[in-house]
Amino acid sequence: MQKRKRLGDLLVESGLITQQQLDETLRLKKREQKLGDALVERGYINEQQLIEVLEFQLGIPHVSLYRYPIDETLTSLISKEFALRHVIIPIKKEGNALTIAMNDPMDIYTIDDIRLTTGFSINPVIAKKDDIMQSIYKYYDMKETFEENQGEEALAATGADAPAVRLVDQILTTGLQLRASDVHIDPQEDKILIRYRVDGKLKTERVISKNIFQSLIARIKIMANMNITESRLPQDGRIKQKVNTSTVDLRISILPTLHGEKVVIRVLDLSSVMKKLAQLDFNRVNLQRFIQLIEKPEGLILITGPTGAGKTSTLYAGLHHLNKDDVNIITIEDPIEYELEGINQVQVNPQIGLTFVKGLRSILRQDPNIIMIGEIRDQETADIAVRSALTGHLVLSTLHTNSALGAIPRLMEMGVEPYLVASSLSGVVGQRLVRKLCRDCKEAYEPSEMEKELFQKRGVTIEKLYKAKGCPLCRQTGYSGRMAVQEVLTVNEELKSMMLNHASFQNMKSYCAKNGMIFLADDGLLKVKHGLTSLEEVLSATVEG
């Protein structure tokens, strides 16, 4: 057998990365982190390119686990912990040969381990990390579901707590596996509904018997440090824990209803929110504009859009990008959604008089370089934000408006003087979330004349479009995951003088269009053209455009 090549050398030879990028990544990556993961994280390659190089250079086939008929009986050969730790899953057995899907087929130590413990010869195949993780949750949890169903009956008979503990763990694991943003536990007269909000849509996933309800609620209250004896008043709590390999922050809200206490769990998956700027779905032009804005030493930068448009994720990615040793970053939030390492975060608490305004005044005495304000809700906060931006601070915040340009009249309506808005505002990002088409079942179709005209109006030509179809993998919805569509407004001298001269909204919009601004609808249509989402999704999200 020929001498084993290392992954880094293969990628340099393929021309995908330079020797300099390889050396830099090897030097800076965490010790336990795999090289492939580190290169993807730094944006030098994407996971698909990594798979193609390994497939071509090593002759190891690549499989899409979404479509693969995995033999679930093989899960007994390898423990769930081992599978999660090494990102592998057994998928097929033929005679004495066991096929293992791996994220890193060059990990010869893991292959040897499996060969020794199972006694089979091992055939590695390559699969995407996400696909392997989802398959592990799916096939290993199938075994556990049976045990848990028995647990419900056992609980009714014995009143033991263990099944409730297991059931809560499983409800949370399923939520993560489905990438749900919220989990609803709804008591009905004679049953409990477990519903998950996935990609913005709520759907019932399972129905469980009412006799486990009290233990289930008690378990959740214990985990969230709530009062177990109180069942007539609403309660709020928070849990931070590891579910499988992910750290999740859970916000718990309990509300007394006619048939018992309804629980809503907001799932804040820390691994999915801490995105790098390159993972935020910005098109190339908008990404460069946004980076230029946040790398300025001073000025006010706003992220606008409705509730649930991913504004916080964009803000945090911006802060993550700016978080270096030589800057002092302080945030004031209500609530603090995610804990950020190396950043000073302040939680608003109106009951004791710690408002945005009071907190901001104190922050300014803490010698900050960068200030992040969770949201500008009133004139006082807006005033301090604007004045902080004028006194040499970089201020980032969010605002509820329909478009990036709409932030300008919104600040003025709040009572901020036009000359202050003009001199402090550096730029605004408008953002919406749309559902992504399922990559396994999306269907190409010939666009109608009306659709072609819609694209032509915005200077885009199209040959074909894609629509949602539905398959078992996307739960027949035709969509899987969400992505952002954005617009980035950079405030230049011309726009500043337009603000000072009270130019109309329409005039400013025409000026931006002439100046090459990519509006929400334009960005959305480009993403439709590339088959990432459907026209319906973009039209419903960017009616303004």
mmCIF file of N, CA and C in Angstrom, residues 185-189 191 210 213 217 231-234 253-264:
data_model
loop_
_atom_site.group_PDB
_atom_site.id
_atom_site.type_symbol
_atom_site.label_atom_id
_atom_site.label_comp_id
_atom_site.label_asym_id
_atom_site.label_seq_id
_atom_site.Cartn_x
_atom_site.Cartn_y
_atom_site.Cartn_z
ATOM 1 N N ILE A 185 -45.336 21.711 25.546
ATOM 2 C CA ILE A 185 -45.959 20.555 26.209
ATOM 3 C C ILE A 185 -47.356 21.028 26.591
ATOM 4 N N ASP A 186 -48.356 20.540 25.834
ATOM 5 C CA ASP A 186 -49.731 21.049 25.959
ATOM 6 C C ASP A 186 -50.633 20.036 26.631
ATOM 7 N N PRO A 187 -51.109 20.319 27.855
ATOM 8 C CA PRO A 187 -52.039 19.376 28.483
ATOM 9 C C PRO A 187 -53.453 19.536 27.906
ATOM 10 N N GLN A 188 -54.042 18.414 27.477
ATOM 11 C CA GLN A 188 -55.437 18.405 27.040
ATOM 12 C C GLN A 188 -56.235 17.682 28.135
ATOM 13 N N GLU A 189 -57.532 17.481 27.902
ATOM 14 C CA GLU A 189 -58.357 16.855 28.942
ATOM 15 C C GLU A 189 -57.847 15.460 29.304
ATOM 16 N N LYS A 191 -55.015 13.804 27.501
ATOM 17 C CA LYS A 191 -53.701 13.454 26.928
ATOM 18 C C LYS A 191 -52.793 14.678 26.968
ATOM 19 N N LYS A 210 -51.821 10.998 30.015
ATOM 20 C CA LYS A 210 -51.912 12.065 31.036
ATOM 21 C C LYS A 210 -51.337 11.608 32.381
ATOM 22 N N PHE A 213 -48.115 13.105 33.612
ATOM 23 C CA PHE A 213 -48.019 14.572 33.513
ATOM 24 C C PHE A 213 -47.400 15.236 34.747
ATOM 25 N N ILE A 217 -43.963 17.534 34.771
ATOM 26 C CA ILE A 217 -43.900 18.946 35.160
ATOM 27 C C ILE A 217 -42.946 19.129 36.348
ATOM 28 N N SER A 231 -48.699 25.811 41.462
ATOM 29 C CA SER A 231 -49.211 25.390 40.148
ATOM 30 C C SER A 231 -50.307 26.336 39.645
ATOM 31 N N ARG A 232 -50.560 27.427 40.410
ATOM 32 C CA ARG A 232 -51.652 28.338 39.988
ATOM 33 C C ARG A 232 -51.146 29.626 39.359
ATOM 34 N N LEU A 233 -49.825 29.883 39.500
ATOM 35 C CA LEU A 233 -49.263 31.118 38.938
ATOM 36 C C LEU A 233 -48.269 30.801 37.832
ATOM 37 N N PRO A 234 -48.132 31.724 36.842
ATOM 38 C CA PRO A 234 -47.109 31.506 35.801
ATOM 39 C C PRO A 234 -45.711 31.532 36.435
ATOM 40 N N SER A 253 -41.032 28.477 30.266
ATOM 41 C CA SER A 253 -42.164 29.315 30.665
ATOM 42 C C SER A 253 -43.328 28.377 30.984
ATOM 43 N N ILE A 254 -43.886 28.516 32.191
ATOM 44 C CA ILE A 254 -45.006 27.649 32.593
ATOM 45 C C ILE A 254 -46.235 28.532 32.835
ATOM 46 N N LEU A 255 -47.360 28.123 32.243
ATOM 47 C CA LEU A 255 -48.589 28.919 32.327
ATOM 48 C C LEU A 255 -49.742 28.003 32.764
ATOM 49 N N PRO A 256 -50.432 28.341 33.864
ATOM 50 C CA PRO A 256 -51.564 27.486 34.279
ATOM 51 C C PRO A 256 -52.711 27.608 33.271
ATOM 52 N N THR A 257 -53.232 26.480 32.793
ATOM 53 C CA THR A 257 -54.383 26.493 31.872
ATOM 54 C C THR A 257 -55.470 25.593 32.447
ATOM 55 N N LEU A 258 -56.570 25.496 31.740
ATOM 56 C CA LEU A 258 -57.730 24.731 32.226
ATOM 57 C C LEU A 258 -57.365 23.286 32.576
ATOM 58 N N HIS A 259 -56.552 22.638 31.723
ATOM 59 C CA HIS A 259 -56.258 21.211 31.933
ATOM 60 C C HIS A 259 -54.900 20.957 32.561
ATOM 61 N N GLY A 260 -54.287 21.981 33.147
ATOM 62 C CA GLY A 260 -52.973 21.783 33.764
ATOM 63 C C GLY A 260 -51.992 22.828 33.272
ATOM 64 N N GLU A 261 -50.752 22.712 33.717
ATOM 65 C CA GLU A 261 -49.753 23.721 33.369
ATOM 66 C C GLU A 261 -49.154 23.465 31.983
ATOM 67 N N LYS A 262 -49.242 24.480 31.130
ATOM 68 C CA LYS A 262 -48.648 24.371 29.781
ATOM 69 C C LYS A 262 -47.193 24.838 29.870
ATOM 70 N N VAL A 263 -46.296 24.055 29.266
ATOM 71 C CA VAL A 263 -44.875 24.385 29.302
ATOM 72 C C VAL A 263 -44.397 24.740 27.893
ATOM 73 N N VAL A 264 -43.695 25.863 27.770
ATOM 74 C CA VAL A 264 -43.021 26.162 26.503
ATOM 75 C C VAL A 264 -41.531 26.294 26.805
#
